[in-house]
Short mmCIF file of C-alpha atoms in Angstrom, two decimals:
data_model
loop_
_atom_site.label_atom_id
_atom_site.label_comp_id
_atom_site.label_asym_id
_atom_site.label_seq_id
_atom_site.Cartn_x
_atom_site.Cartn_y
_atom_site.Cartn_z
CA UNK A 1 5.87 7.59 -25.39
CA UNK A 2 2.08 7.41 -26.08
CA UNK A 3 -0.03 7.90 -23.59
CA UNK A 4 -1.29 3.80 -23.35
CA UNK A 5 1.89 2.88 -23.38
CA UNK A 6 3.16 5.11 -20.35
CA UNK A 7 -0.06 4.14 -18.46
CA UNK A 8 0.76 0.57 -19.29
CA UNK A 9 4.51 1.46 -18.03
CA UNK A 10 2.81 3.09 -14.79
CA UNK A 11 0.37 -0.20 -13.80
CA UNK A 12 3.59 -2.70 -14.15
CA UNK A 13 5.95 -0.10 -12.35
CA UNK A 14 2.91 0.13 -9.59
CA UNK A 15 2.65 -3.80 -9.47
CA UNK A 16 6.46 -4.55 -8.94
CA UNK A 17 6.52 -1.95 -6.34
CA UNK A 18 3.40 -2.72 -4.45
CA UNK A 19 4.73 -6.54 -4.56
CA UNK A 20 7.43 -5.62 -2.82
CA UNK A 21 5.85 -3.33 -0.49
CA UNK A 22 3.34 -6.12 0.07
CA UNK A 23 5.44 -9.02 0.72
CA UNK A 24 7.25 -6.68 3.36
CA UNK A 25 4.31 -6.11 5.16
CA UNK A 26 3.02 -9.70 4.69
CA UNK A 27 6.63 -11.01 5.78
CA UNK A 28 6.72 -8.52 8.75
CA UNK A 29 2.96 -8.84 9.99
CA UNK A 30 3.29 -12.64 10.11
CA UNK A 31 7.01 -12.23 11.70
CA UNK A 32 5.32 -10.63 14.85
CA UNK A 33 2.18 -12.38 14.78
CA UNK A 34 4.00 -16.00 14.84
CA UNK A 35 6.59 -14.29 17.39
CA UNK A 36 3.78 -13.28 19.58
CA UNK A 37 5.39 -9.78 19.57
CA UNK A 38 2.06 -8.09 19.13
CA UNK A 39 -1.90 -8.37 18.57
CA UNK A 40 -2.54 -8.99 15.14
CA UNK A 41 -4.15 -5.53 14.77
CA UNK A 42 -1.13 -3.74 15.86
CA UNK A 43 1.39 -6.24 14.08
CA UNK A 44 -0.47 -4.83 11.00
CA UNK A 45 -0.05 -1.28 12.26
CA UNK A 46 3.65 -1.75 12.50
CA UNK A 47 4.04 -3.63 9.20
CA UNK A 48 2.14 -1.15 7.22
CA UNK A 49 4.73 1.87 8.41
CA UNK A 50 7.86 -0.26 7.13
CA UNK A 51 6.07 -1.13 3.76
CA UNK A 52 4.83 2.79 3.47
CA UNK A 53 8.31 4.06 2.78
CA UNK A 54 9.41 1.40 -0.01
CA UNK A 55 5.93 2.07 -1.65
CA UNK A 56 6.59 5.72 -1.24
CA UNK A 57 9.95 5.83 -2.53
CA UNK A 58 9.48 3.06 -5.32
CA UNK A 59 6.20 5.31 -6.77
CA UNK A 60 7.74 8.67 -5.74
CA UNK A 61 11.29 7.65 -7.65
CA UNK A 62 10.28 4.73 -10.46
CA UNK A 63 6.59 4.20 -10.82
CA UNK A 64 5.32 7.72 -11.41
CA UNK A 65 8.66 9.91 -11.40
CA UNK A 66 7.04 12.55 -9.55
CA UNK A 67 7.60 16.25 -10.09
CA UNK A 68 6.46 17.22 -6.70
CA UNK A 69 8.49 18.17 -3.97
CA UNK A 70 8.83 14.80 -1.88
CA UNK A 71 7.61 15.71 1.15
CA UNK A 72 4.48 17.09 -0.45
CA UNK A 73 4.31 14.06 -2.75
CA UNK A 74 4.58 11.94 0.57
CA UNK A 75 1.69 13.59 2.78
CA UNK A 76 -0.34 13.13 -0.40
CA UNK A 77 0.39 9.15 -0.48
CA UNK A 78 0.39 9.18 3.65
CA UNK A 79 -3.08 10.54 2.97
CA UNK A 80 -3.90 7.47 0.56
CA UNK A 81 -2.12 4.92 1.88
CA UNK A 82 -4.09 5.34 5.69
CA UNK A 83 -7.23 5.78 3.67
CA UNK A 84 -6.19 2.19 2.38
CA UNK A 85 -4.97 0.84 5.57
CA UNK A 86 -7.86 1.70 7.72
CA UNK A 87 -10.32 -0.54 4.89
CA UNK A 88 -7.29 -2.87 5.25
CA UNK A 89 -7.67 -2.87 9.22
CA UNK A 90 -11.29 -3.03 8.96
CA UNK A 91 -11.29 -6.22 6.50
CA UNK A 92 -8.82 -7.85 9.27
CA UNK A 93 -10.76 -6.79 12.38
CA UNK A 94 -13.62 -8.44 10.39
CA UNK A 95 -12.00 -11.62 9.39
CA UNK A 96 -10.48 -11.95 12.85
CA UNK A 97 -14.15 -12.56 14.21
CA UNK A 98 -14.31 -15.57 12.31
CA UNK A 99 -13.32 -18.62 14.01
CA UNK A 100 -12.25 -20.66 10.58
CA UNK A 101 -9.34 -17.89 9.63
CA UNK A 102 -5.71 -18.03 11.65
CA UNK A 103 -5.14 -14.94 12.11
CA UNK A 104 -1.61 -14.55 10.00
CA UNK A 105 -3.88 -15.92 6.98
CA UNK A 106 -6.65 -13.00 8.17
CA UNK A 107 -3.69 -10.62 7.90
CA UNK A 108 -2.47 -11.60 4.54
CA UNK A 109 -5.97 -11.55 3.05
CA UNK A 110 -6.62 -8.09 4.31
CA UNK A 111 -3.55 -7.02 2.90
CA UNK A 112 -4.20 -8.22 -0.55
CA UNK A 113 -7.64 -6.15 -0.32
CA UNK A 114 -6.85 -2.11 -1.51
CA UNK A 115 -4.59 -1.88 -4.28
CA UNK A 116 -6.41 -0.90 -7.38
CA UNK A 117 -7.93 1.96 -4.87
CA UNK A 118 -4.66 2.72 -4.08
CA UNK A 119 -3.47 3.12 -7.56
CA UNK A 120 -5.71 5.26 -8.74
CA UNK A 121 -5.71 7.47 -6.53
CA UNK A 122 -2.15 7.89 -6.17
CA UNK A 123 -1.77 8.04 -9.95
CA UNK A 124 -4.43 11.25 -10.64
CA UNK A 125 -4.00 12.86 -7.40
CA UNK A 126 -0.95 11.25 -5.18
CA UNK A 127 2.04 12.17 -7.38
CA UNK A 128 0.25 14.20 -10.33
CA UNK A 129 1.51 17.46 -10.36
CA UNK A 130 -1.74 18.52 -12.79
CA UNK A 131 -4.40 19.98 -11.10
CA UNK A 132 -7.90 17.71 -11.20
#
């Protein structure tokens, strides 16, 4: 496979995944937001954990077929993913101080926010087993 092609292969593998992953934590941070479960910052806390392992075990498994051992592979994408939810947090503590956003819409937004960060970084340094 050439080497467009495979990155092509990567990006839609990454996409599918981090849908799912996304509408998990959308689904589950609106869930206890609606429920009045938690504060919107700490529904997103909770919601991020439960979409971490189905992004780490769709990218780990299907997206980038990893090499690494997993558990190195997943301190490596810990490391990435809370890199991308604390801009994620920040964008919702932000939008939260606006009086025209709800706050399950503030959530969702802020959500939406880090992928292509998170892509890139996970595919030259998250799962690559090549030194950079």
């Amino acid at each position: 496979m050439s080497k467009k092609a495979n990155l092509i292969r990567e990006i839609v593998r990454f996409i599918l995944v981090g849908i799912l992953a996304t509408l998990v934590h959308i689904t589950v941070v609106w869930s206890i937001i609606r429920a009045d479960m938690a504060l919107p910052l700490l529904a997103n806390l909770i919601a991020f954990l439960i979409a971490f392992f189905i992004s780490f075990l769709g990218h780990f498994y299907w997206t980038f077929n990893s090499q690494l051992p997993r558990n190195y592979a997943a301190a490596r994408f810990f490391l990435i993913a809370a890199v991308g939810f604390f801009i994620n947090s920040f964008v919702l503590f932000l939008l939260l101080q606006q009086s025209w956003i709800a706050s399950e819409w503030a959530a969702v937004t802020s959500t939406l926010f880090v992928p292509i960060v998170t892509f890139i970084a996970s595919r030259f340094w998250g799962f690559s087993s090549v030194v950079r």
